[in-house]
Amino acid sequence: MTPYHDQERFYLAADCIIFGFDETGLKVLLVKRGFEPEQGKWSLMGGFVQRGETVDEAAIRVLYRLTGLTDIYLEQLHTFGSLHRDPVDRVVSVAYFALINLEKYDNQPSAQYQAAWFPANEYPPLIFDHQQMVNIAKERLRWKAVHEPIGFALLPAKFTMPQLQRLYEAILETSLDRGNFHRRIKSLGILRKLEEKDMAGSKKGAFFFMFDEQRYRELKATGVNLQIL
């Protein structure tokens, strides 16, 4: 008999808030719950942590099961442990937020889970406390996008300055002055300008850029202030 034998047991879950970005704006990936309670209602993708895995490994498994991707930005967000958050039993959930580059995600969301992308500011009601999870994830994403270059995980490998500005406007849910934004982002020295242009938007075209992660790490190591905005 272990010293824990008289302690109550409960379930541990990992839930994932998955963000993507395209020309229409910031999106969140939701699934339809396939079992009771709340069967058929919209939900975040999640699952119970198994005995032989860590919580991080459970989140990675959940993401792969839905998207088929492994190379995803993933960060632990918050632990949700309200006593009655799940009406069936006591369930504590560790929430994660993930950022998907939709250029790599060339398949439709898994039909098995009836998954669909929705605008991050306009989606259907969610089960349990999943709405709170999304709200906290959006707050974290806004903060980190300003202070760290995680927003580039949502973009194709090469992108234009208008694309980058639209991304930040979508994350921050506000308009940004074009001149000020371009000057600030270029002054950081973490973008590499390419000779290639995107000619789809205008006759003049817009130069492509790439995020220089190595240069970012070098500058950060020297103590340079690299706050995006």
Coordinates of N, CA and C in Angstrom, one line a residue:
M1 N 0.8 -1.2 0.0 CA 0.0 0.0 0.0 C 0.9 1.3 0.0
T2 N 0.6 2.2 -0.9 CA 1.4 3.4 -1.1 C 1.0 4.5 -0.1
P3 N 1.8 5.5 0.1 CA 1.4 6.6 1.0 C 0.2 7.4 0.3
Y4 N 0.0 7.1 -0.9 CA -1.1 7.9 -1.6 C -2.4 7.2 -1.7
H5 N -2.5 6.0 -1.0 CA -3.7 5.2 -1.2 C -5.0 5.9 -0.8
D6 N -4.9 6.8 0.1 CA -6.1 7.5 0.6 C -6.4 8.8 -0.1
Q7 N -5.7 9.1 -1.2 CA -5.9 10.3 -1.9 C -6.8 10.1 -3.0
E8 N -7.7 11.1 -3.3 CA -8.6 11.0 -4.4 C -7.9 11.1 -5.7
R9 N -8.4 10.3 -6.7 CA -7.8 10.3 -8.0 C -8.8 11.1 -9.0
F10 N -8.2 11.7 -10.0 CA -9.0 12.4 -11.0 C -8.3 12.4 -12.3
Y11 N -8.9 12.8 -13.4 CA -8.4 12.8 -14.7 C -7.6 14.0 -15.1
L12 N -6.6 13.8 -15.9 CA -5.7 14.9 -16.4 C -5.8 14.9 -17.9
A13 N -6.1 16.1 -18.5 CA -6.3 16.2 -19.9 C -5.4 17.3 -20.5
A14 N -5.1 17.3 -21.8 CA -4.4 18.3 -22.5 C -5.3 18.8 -23.6
D15 N -5.6 20.1 -23.6 CA -6.4 20.8 -24.6 C -5.6 21.8 -25.4
C16 N -5.8 21.8 -26.7 CA -5.0 22.6 -27.6 C -5.8 23.7 -28.3
I17 N -5.4 25.0 -28.2 CA -5.9 26.1 -28.9 C -5.0 26.3 -30.1
I18 N -5.5 26.0 -31.3 CA -4.7 26.0 -32.5 C -5.0 27.2 -33.4
F19 N -4.0 28.1 -33.6 CA -4.2 29.2 -34.4 C -3.5 29.1 -35.8
G20 N -4.2 29.6 -36.8 CA -3.6 29.7 -38.1 C -3.8 31.1 -38.7
F21 N -3.2 31.4 -39.8 CA -3.4 32.8 -40.4 C -3.3 32.6 -41.9
D22 N -4.3 33.3 -42.6 CA -4.3 33.5 -44.0 C -4.7 34.9 -44.4
E23 N -5.0 35.1 -45.7 CA -5.4 36.4 -46.2 C -6.6 37.0 -45.5
T24 N -7.5 36.1 -45.0 CA -8.7 36.6 -44.3 C -8.5 36.9 -42.9
G25 N -7.4 36.5 -42.3 CA -7.1 36.9 -40.9 C -6.7 35.8 -40.0
L26 N -6.7 36.0 -38.7 CA -6.3 35.0 -37.7 C -7.5 34.0 -37.5
K27 N -7.1 32.7 -37.5 CA -8.2 31.7 -37.4 C -7.9 30.7 -36.2
V28 N -8.9 30.1 -35.7 CA -8.8 29.1 -34.7 C -9.4 27.8 -35.2
L29 N -8.8 26.7 -34.9 CA -9.3 25.3 -35.4 C -10.1 24.7 -34.3
L30 N -11.3 24.3 -34.6 CA -12.3 23.7 -33.7 C -12.7 22.4 -34.2
V31 N -13.2 21.5 -33.3 CA -13.8 20.2 -33.7 C -15.1 20.0 -33.1
K32 N -15.9 19.2 -33.7 CA -17.2 18.8 -33.2 C -17.1 17.6 -32.2
R33 N -17.5 17.8 -31.0 CA -17.4 16.7 -30.0 C -18.2 15.5 -30.4
G34 N -17.5 14.4 -30.4 CA -18.2 13.1 -30.9 C -18.8 12.3 -29.9
F35 N -18.9 12.7 -28.6 CA -19.5 11.9 -27.6 C -20.2 12.8 -26.5
E36 N -21.0 12.2 -25.7 CA -21.7 13.0 -24.6 C -20.7 13.1 -23.4
P37 N -20.9 14.2 -22.6 CA -21.9 15.2 -22.8 C -21.5 16.2 -23.8
E38 N -22.4 17.0 -24.3 CA -22.2 18.1 -25.3 C -21.9 17.5 -26.7
Q39 N -22.3 16.3 -27.0 CA -22.0 15.7 -28.3 C -22.6 16.6 -29.4
G40 N -21.8 16.8 -30.5 CA -22.2 17.6 -31.6 C -21.9 19.1 -31.5
K41 N -21.4 19.5 -30.3 CA -21.1 20.9 -30.1 C -19.6 21.2 -30.4
W42 N -19.3 22.4 -30.6 CA -17.9 22.8 -31.0 C -17.0 22.8 -29.8
S43 N -15.8 22.4 -30.0 CA -14.9 22.2 -28.9 C -13.4 22.4 -29.4
L44 N -12.5 22.6 -28.4 CA -11.1 22.5 -28.7 C -10.7 21.1 -28.9
M45 N -9.6 20.8 -29.5 CA -9.1 19.4 -29.6 C -8.4 19.1 -28.4
G46 N -8.7 18.0 -27.8 CA -8.0 17.6 -26.5 C -8.0 16.1 -26.3
G47 N -7.5 15.6 -25.2 CA -7.4 14.2 -24.9 C -6.9 14.0 -23.5
F48 N -7.1 12.9 -23.0 CA -6.6 12.5 -21.7 C -5.1 12.2 -21.7
V49 N -4.3 12.5 -20.7 CA -2.9 12.2 -20.6 C -2.8 10.7 -20.2
Q50 N -2.1 9.9 -21.0 CA -1.9 8.5 -20.8 C -0.8 8.3 -19.7
R51 N -0.9 7.1 -19.1 CA 0.1 6.8 -18.0 C 1.5 6.8 -18.5
G52 N 1.8 6.4 -19.7 CA 3.2 6.4 -20.2 C 3.7 7.6 -20.9
E53 N 3.0 8.8 -20.8 CA 3.5 10.0 -21.5 C 3.4 11.2 -20.5
T54 N 4.2 12.2 -20.9 CA 4.2 13.4 -20.2 C 3.0 14.2 -20.7
V55 N 2.7 15.3 -20.0 CA 1.6 16.2 -20.5 C 2.0 16.8 -21.8
D56 N 3.3 17.3 -22.0 CA 3.7 17.8 -23.3 C 3.5 16.8 -24.4
E57 N 3.9 15.5 -24.1 CA 3.8 14.5 -25.1 C 2.3 14.3 -25.5
A58 N 1.4 14.4 -24.5 CA 0.0 14.2 -24.8 C -0.5 15.3 -25.7
A59 N 0.0 16.6 -25.5 CA -0.4 17.7 -26.3 C 0.1 17.5 -27.8
I60 N 1.3 17.0 -27.9 CA 1.9 16.8 -29.2 C 1.1 15.7 -29.9
R61 N 0.7 14.6 -29.2 CA -0.1 13.5 -29.8 C -1.4 14.0 -30.2
V62 N -2.1 14.9 -29.4 CA -3.4 15.4 -29.8 C -3.3 16.3 -31.1
L63 N -2.2 17.1 -31.2 CA -2.0 17.9 -32.4 C -1.8 17.0 -33.6
Y64 N -1.0 16.0 -33.4 CA -0.7 15.2 -34.6 C -1.9 14.4 -35.1
R65 N -2.7 14.0 -34.1 CA -3.9 13.2 -34.4 C -4.9 14.1 -35.3
L66 N -4.9 15.4 -35.0 CA -5.8 16.2 -35.7 C -5.2 16.8 -37.0
T67 N -3.9 17.1 -37.0 CA -3.4 17.9 -38.2 C -2.4 17.0 -39.0
G68 N -1.8 16.0 -38.4 CA -0.8 15.2 -39.1 C 0.6 15.9 -39.1
L69 N 0.7 17.0 -38.3 CA 2.0 17.8 -38.2 C 2.7 17.6 -36.9
T70 N 4.0 17.6 -37.0 CA 4.8 17.5 -35.7 C 5.6 18.8 -35.5
D71 N 6.0 19.5 -36.6 CA 6.9 20.7 -36.5 C 6.0 21.9 -36.3
I72 N 5.5 22.0 -35.1 CA 4.5 23.1 -34.7 C 5.0 23.9 -33.5
Y73 N 4.8 25.2 -33.6 CA 5.1 26.0 -32.4 C 4.0 25.6 -31.3
L74 N 4.5 25.2 -30.1 CA 3.6 24.7 -29.1 C 4.1 25.2 -27.8
E75 N 3.2 25.8 -27.0 CA 3.5 26.4 -25.7 C 2.5 26.1 -24.7
Q76 N 2.9 25.7 -23.5 CA 1.9 25.5 -22.4 C 1.4 26.8 -21.9
L77 N 0.1 26.9 -21.8 CA -0.6 28.1 -21.5 C -1.1 28.3 -20.1
H78 N -1.9 27.4 -19.6 CA -2.5 27.6 -18.3 C -3.2 26.3 -17.9
T79 N -3.3 26.1 -16.6 CA -4.0 24.9 -16.0 C -5.4 25.3 -15.6
F80 N -6.4 24.6 -16.0 CA -7.8 24.8 -15.7 C -8.3 23.7 -14.8
G81 N -8.7 24.1 -13.6 CA -9.0 23.0 -12.6 C -10.2 23.3 -11.8
S82 N -11.2 24.1 -12.3 CA -12.4 24.3 -11.6 C -13.1 23.0 -11.3
L83 N -13.7 23.0 -10.1 CA -14.3 21.7 -9.6 C -15.3 21.0 -10.5
H84 N -16.1 21.8 -11.2 CA -17.2 21.3 -12.0 C -17.1 21.7 -13.4
R85 N -15.8 21.8 -13.9 CA -15.7 22.2 -15.3 C -16.1 21.1 -16.3
D86 N -16.1 19.9 -15.9 CA -16.6 18.8 -16.7 C -17.7 18.1 -15.9
P87 N -18.9 18.0 -16.4 CA -20.0 17.5 -15.7 C -20.0 16.0 -15.3
V88 N -19.1 15.2 -16.0 CA -19.0 13.8 -15.8 C -18.1 13.4 -14.6
D89 N -17.0 14.0 -14.5 CA -16.0 13.7 -13.4 C -15.1 14.8 -13.2
R90 N -14.2 14.7 -12.2 CA -13.2 15.7 -11.9 C -12.1 15.6 -13.0
V91 N -12.0 16.7 -13.8 CA -11.0 16.7 -14.9 C -10.2 18.0 -14.8
V92 N -8.9 17.9 -14.6 CA -8.0 19.0 -14.7 C -7.4 19.0 -16.1
S93 N -7.4 20.2 -16.7 CA -6.9 20.3 -18.1 C -5.7 21.3 -18.1
V94 N -4.6 20.8 -18.8 CA -3.5 21.7 -19.1 C -3.7 22.2 -20.5
A95 N -3.8 23.5 -20.7 CA -4.1 24.0 -22.1 C -2.8 24.4 -22.7
Y96 N -2.7 24.3 -24.0 CA -1.6 24.7 -24.8 C -2.1 25.5 -26.0
F97 N -1.3 26.4 -26.4 CA -1.6 27.1 -27.7 C -0.6 26.7 -28.8
A98 N -1.0 26.5 -30.0 CA -0.2 26.1 -31.1 C -0.4 27.1 -32.2
L99 N 0.7 27.3 -33.0 CA 0.7 28.1 -34.2 C 1.0 27.3 -35.4
I100 N 0.1 27.3 -36.4 CA 0.3 26.5 -37.6 C 0.5 27.4 -38.8
N101 N 1.6 27.1 -39.6 CA 1.8 27.7 -40.9 C 0.9 27.1 -41.9
L102 N -0.1 27.7 -42.3 CA -1.1 27.1 -43.2 C -0.5 26.7 -44.6
E103 N 0.7 27.3 -44.9 CA 1.4 26.9 -46.1 C 1.8 25.4 -46.0
K104 N 2.3 25.0 -44.8 CA 2.7 23.6 -44.6 C 1.5 22.7 -44.4
Y105 N 0.4 23.3 -43.9 CA -0.8 22.5 -43.6 C -1.7 22.5 -44.8
D106 N -1.3 21.6 -45.8 CA -1.9 21.7 -47.1 C -3.1 20.7 -47.2
N107 N -3.4 20.0 -46.1 CA -4.5 19.1 -46.1 C -5.7 19.8 -45.3
Q108 N -6.9 19.3 -45.6 CA -8.1 19.8 -44.9 C -8.0 19.2 -43.4
P109 N -8.6 19.9 -42.5 CA -8.6 19.4 -41.1 C -9.2 18.0 -41.1
S110 N -8.8 17.1 -40.1 CA -9.3 15.8 -40.1 C -10.8 15.6 -40.1
A111 N -11.3 14.9 -41.1 CA -12.7 14.7 -41.2 C -13.3 13.9 -40.1
Q112 N -12.4 13.1 -39.5 CA -12.8 12.2 -38.4 C -13.4 13.1 -37.2
Y113 N -12.9 14.3 -37.0 CA -13.3 15.1 -35.9 C -14.2 16.3 -36.4
Q114 N -14.6 16.2 -37.6 CA -15.4 17.3 -38.2 C -14.8 18.7 -37.9
A115 N -13.5 18.8 -38.1 CA -12.7 20.0 -37.7 C -12.9 21.1 -38.8
A116 N -12.9 22.3 -38.3 CA -13.1 23.5 -39.2 C -12.4 24.7 -38.7
W117 N -11.9 25.5 -39.6 CA -11.3 26.8 -39.2 C -12.3 27.9 -39.1
F118 N -12.2 28.7 -38.0 CA -13.1 29.8 -37.8 C -12.3 31.1 -37.6
P119 N -12.8 32.3 -37.9 CA -12.1 33.5 -37.6 C -12.0 33.6 -36.0
A120 N -10.8 34.0 -35.6 CA -10.5 34.0 -34.2 C -11.3 34.9 -33.3
N121 N -12.0 35.8 -34.0 CA -12.9 36.8 -33.3 C -14.4 36.5 -33.6
E122 N -14.7 35.4 -34.3 CA -16.1 35.1 -34.6 C -16.2 33.6 -34.8
Y123 N -16.6 32.9 -33.8 CA -16.7 31.4 -33.9 C -17.9 31.0 -33.0
P124 N -18.4 29.8 -33.2 CA -19.6 29.3 -32.4 C -19.3 29.1 -30.9
P125 N -20.3 29.1 -30.1 CA -20.1 28.8 -28.7 C -19.4 27.5 -28.5
L126 N -18.6 27.4 -27.4 CA -17.7 26.3 -27.1 C -18.2 25.6 -25.8
I127 N -17.9 24.3 -25.7 CA -18.3 23.6 -24.5 C -17.4 23.9 -23.3
F128 N -17.9 23.6 -22.1 CA -17.2 23.7 -20.9 C -16.6 25.1 -20.7
D129 N -15.3 25.2 -20.4 CA -14.6 26.4 -20.2 C -13.6 26.7 -21.4
H130 N -13.9 26.1 -22.6 CA -13.1 26.3 -23.7 C -13.0 27.7 -24.2
Q131 N -14.1 28.5 -24.0 CA -14.1 29.9 -24.4 C -13.1 30.6 -23.6
Q132 N -13.0 30.3 -22.3 CA -12.0 31.0 -21.5 C -10.6 30.6 -21.9
M133 N -10.4 29.4 -22.3 CA -9.1 28.9 -22.8 C -8.7 29.8 -24.1
V134 N -9.6 29.9 -25.0 CA -9.3 30.7 -26.2 C -9.0 32.1 -25.9
N135 N -9.7 32.7 -25.0 CA -9.5 34.1 -24.6 C -8.1 34.3 -24.0
I136 N -7.7 33.4 -23.1 CA -6.4 33.5 -22.5 C -5.3 33.3 -23.5
A137 N -5.5 32.3 -24.4 CA -4.6 32.1 -25.5 C -4.4 33.3 -26.4
K138 N -5.5 34.0 -26.7 CA -5.4 35.2 -27.5 C -4.6 36.3 -26.8
E139 N -4.8 36.4 -25.5 CA -4.1 37.4 -24.7 C -2.6 37.1 -24.7
R140 N -2.2 35.8 -24.5 CA -0.8 35.4 -24.6 C -0.2 35.6 -25.9
L141 N -1.0 35.3 -27.0 CA -0.4 35.5 -28.3 C -0.2 36.9 -28.6
R142 N -1.1 37.8 -28.2 CA -0.9 39.2 -28.4 C 0.4 39.7 -27.7
W143 N 0.6 39.3 -26.4 CA 1.7 39.7 -25.7 C 3.0 39.2 -26.3
K144 N 3.0 38.0 -26.7 CA 4.3 37.4 -27.2 C 4.6 37.9 -28.6
A145 N 3.6 38.2 -29.4 CA 3.8 38.7 -30.7 C 4.5 40.0 -30.7
V146 N 4.2 40.8 -29.6 CA 4.9 42.1 -29.5 C 6.3 42.0 -29.0
H147 N 6.5 41.1 -28.1 CA 7.8 41.0 -27.4 C 8.7 39.9 -27.9
E148 N 8.2 39.0 -28.7 CA 9.0 37.9 -29.3 C 8.5 37.7 -30.7
P149 N 9.4 37.1 -31.6 CA 9.0 37.0 -33.0 C 8.2 35.7 -33.3
I150 N 7.3 35.3 -32.4 CA 6.6 34.0 -32.6 C 5.6 34.2 -33.8
G151 N 5.2 35.4 -34.1 CA 4.2 35.6 -35.2 C 4.7 35.0 -36.5
F152 N 6.0 34.9 -36.7 CA 6.6 34.4 -38.0 C 6.2 32.9 -38.1
A153 N 5.9 32.2 -37.1 CA 5.5 30.8 -37.2 C 4.1 30.6 -37.9
L154 N 3.4 31.7 -38.0 CA 2.1 31.7 -38.7 C 2.2 32.1 -40.2
L155 N 3.4 32.5 -40.6 CA 3.6 33.0 -42.0 C 4.3 31.9 -42.8
P156 N 4.2 32.0 -44.2 CA 5.0 31.2 -45.1 C 6.5 31.6 -44.8
A157 N 7.4 30.8 -45.3 CA 8.8 31.1 -45.2 C 9.2 32.4 -45.7
K158 N 8.6 32.8 -46.9 CA 8.9 34.1 -47.4 C 7.5 34.9 -47.5
F159 N 7.6 36.1 -47.2 CA 6.4 36.9 -47.0 C 6.7 38.4 -47.4
T160 N 5.7 39.1 -47.6 CA 5.8 40.6 -47.9 C 5.6 41.4 -46.7
M161 N 6.0 42.6 -46.7 CA 5.7 43.5 -45.5 C 4.2 43.7 -45.3
P162 N 3.4 43.9 -46.4 CA 2.0 44.0 -46.2 C 1.4 42.7 -45.5
Q163 N 1.9 41.6 -45.9 CA 1.4 40.3 -45.2 C 1.8 40.4 -43.7
L164 N 3.0 40.8 -43.4 CA 3.4 40.8 -42.0 C 2.6 41.8 -41.2
Q165 N 2.3 43.0 -41.8 CA 1.5 44.0 -41.1 C 0.1 43.4 -40.9
R166 N -0.5 42.8 -41.9 CA -1.9 42.2 -41.7 C -1.9 41.2 -40.6
L167 N -0.8 40.4 -40.5 CA -0.7 39.4 -39.4 C -0.8 40.1 -38.1
Y168 N 0.1 41.2 -37.9 CA 0.1 41.8 -36.6 C -1.2 42.6 -36.3
E169 N -1.8 43.1 -37.3 CA -3.1 43.7 -37.1 C -4.2 42.7 -36.7
A170 N -4.1 41.5 -37.3 CA -5.0 40.5 -36.9 C -4.8 40.0 -35.5
I171 N -3.6 39.8 -35.1 CA -3.3 39.4 -33.7 C -3.7 40.4 -32.7
L172 N -3.3 41.7 -33.0 CA -3.5 42.7 -32.0 C -4.9 43.3 -32.1
E173 N -5.7 43.0 -33.2 CA -7.0 43.4 -33.4 C -7.1 45.0 -33.4
T174 N -6.2 45.5 -34.2 CA -6.1 47.0 -34.3 C -5.4 47.3 -35.6
S175 N -5.6 48.6 -36.1 CA -4.9 49.0 -37.3 C -3.5 49.6 -36.9
L176 N -2.5 49.4 -37.7 CA -1.2 49.9 -37.5 C -0.8 50.9 -38.6
D177 N -0.1 52.0 -38.3 CA 0.4 52.9 -39.3 C 1.4 52.2 -40.1
R178 N 1.2 52.2 -41.4 CA 2.1 51.5 -42.4 C 3.6 51.9 -42.2
G179 N 3.8 53.2 -42.3 CA 5.2 53.7 -42.3 C 5.9 53.4 -41.0
N180 N 5.2 53.6 -39.8 CA 5.8 53.4 -38.5 C 6.1 51.9 -38.4
F181 N 5.1 51.0 -38.8 CA 5.3 49.6 -38.6 C 6.5 49.1 -39.5
H182 N 6.6 49.5 -40.7 CA 7.7 49.1 -41.6 C 9.0 49.6 -41.1
R183 N 9.1 50.8 -40.6 CA 10.4 51.3 -40.1 C 10.8 50.5 -38.9
R184 N 9.9 50.3 -38.0 CA 10.2 49.6 -36.7 C 10.7 48.2 -37.0
I185 N 9.9 47.5 -37.8 CA 10.3 46.0 -38.0 C 11.6 45.9 -38.8
K186 N 11.9 46.8 -39.7 CA 13.1 46.8 -40.5 C 14.3 47.2 -39.6
S187 N 14.1 48.1 -38.6 CA 15.1 48.6 -37.8 C 15.7 47.5 -36.8
L188 N 14.9 46.5 -36.6 CA 15.3 45.4 -35.7 C 16.5 44.6 -36.3
G189 N 16.6 44.5 -37.6 CA 17.6 43.8 -38.3 C 17.4 42.3 -38.3
I190 N 16.2 41.8 -38.2 CA 15.9 40.4 -38.1 C 15.2 39.9 -39.4
L191 N 15.1 40.8 -40.4 CA 14.5 40.3 -41.6 C 15.5 40.3 -42.7
R192 N 15.4 39.4 -43.6 CA 16.3 39.3 -44.8 C 15.5 39.6 -46.0
K193 N 15.9 40.6 -46.7 CA 15.2 41.0 -47.9 C 15.6 40.2 -49.1
L194 N 14.7 39.7 -49.9 CA 15.0 38.9 -51.1 C 14.9 39.7 -52.3
E195 N 15.5 39.2 -53.4 CA 15.4 39.9 -54.7 C 14.0 39.7 -55.3
E196 N 13.4 38.6 -54.9 CA 12.1 38.2 -55.5 C 11.0 39.1 -55.1
K197 N 10.0 39.3 -56.0 CA 8.8 40.1 -55.6 C 7.5 39.3 -55.8
D198 N 6.6 39.7 -55.0 CA 5.2 39.2 -55.2 C 4.5 40.2 -56.1
M199 N 4.1 39.7 -57.3 CA 3.5 40.6 -58.2 C 2.0 40.5 -58.3
A200 N 1.4 39.7 -57.3 CA 0.0 39.4 -57.3 C -0.8 40.7 -56.9
G201 N -0.3 41.5 -56.0 CA -1.1 42.6 -55.5 C -1.1 43.9 -56.3
S202 N 0.0 44.1 -57.1 CA 0.1 45.4 -57.8 C 1.1 45.2 -59.0
K203 N 1.1 46.2 -59.9 CA 2.1 46.1 -61.0 C 3.5 46.3 -60.5
K204 N 3.7 47.2 -59.5 CA 5.0 47.4 -58.9 C 5.5 46.2 -58.1
G205 N 4.6 45.5 -57.5 CA 4.9 44.3 -56.7 C 5.5 44.7 -55.3
A206 N 5.7 43.7 -54.5 CA 6.2 43.9 -53.1 C 7.3 42.8 -52.9
F207 N 8.5 43.3 -52.4 CA 9.6 42.4 -52.2 C 9.2 41.4 -51.1
F208 N 9.8 40.2 -51.3 CA 9.6 39.1 -50.2 C 10.7 39.3 -49.2
F209 N 10.4 38.9 -48.0 CA 11.3 38.9 -46.9 C 11.3 37.5 -46.2
M210 N 12.4 37.3 -45.4 CA 12.4 36.0 -44.6 C 12.9 36.4 -43.2
F211 N 12.4 35.7 -42.2 CA 12.8 35.9 -40.9 C 14.1 35.3 -40.7
D212 N 15.1 36.0 -40.2 CA 16.5 35.5 -40.0 C 16.6 35.1 -38.5
E213 N 16.3 33.9 -38.2 CA 16.3 33.4 -36.8 C 17.7 33.4 -36.2
Q214 N 18.7 33.1 -37.0 CA 20.0 33.1 -36.5 C 20.5 34.5 -36.1
R215 N 20.1 35.5 -36.9 CA 20.5 36.8 -36.6 C 19.7 37.3 -35.3
Y216 N 18.5 36.9 -35.2 CA 17.7 37.2 -34.0 C 18.3 36.7 -32.7
R217 N 18.8 35.4 -32.8 CA 19.4 34.8 -31.6 C 20.7 35.6 -31.3
E218 N 21.5 35.9 -32.3 CA 22.7 36.6 -32.1 C 22.5 38.0 -31.4
L219 N 21.5 38.7 -31.9 CA 21.2 40.0 -31.4 C 20.7 39.9 -29.9
K220 N 19.8 38.9 -29.7 CA 19.2 38.7 -28.4 C 20.3 38.4 -27.4
A221 N 21.3 37.6 -27.8 CA 22.4 37.3 -26.9 C 23.2 38.4 -26.4
T222 N 23.2 39.5 -27.3 CA 24.0 40.7 -26.9 C 23.2 41.7 -26.1
G223 N 21.9 41.4 -25.8 CA 21.1 42.2 -25.0 C 20.4 43.3 -25.7
V224 N 20.4 43.2 -27.0 CA 19.7 44.2 -27.8 C 18.1 44.1 -27.6
N225 N 17.5 45.3 -27.4 CA 16.0 45.3 -27.3 C 15.4 45.0 -28.6
L226 N 14.7 43.8 -28.7 CA 14.1 43.4 -29.9 C 12.6 43.3 -29.9
Q227 N 12.1 44.2 -29.0 CA 10.6 44.3 -28.9 C 10.0 44.7 -30.3
I228 N 9.1 43.9 -30.8 CA 8.6 44.1 -32.2 C 7.9 45.5 -32.3
L229 N 7.0 45.8 -31.4 CA 6.3 47.0 -31.4 C 6.4 47.8 -30.1

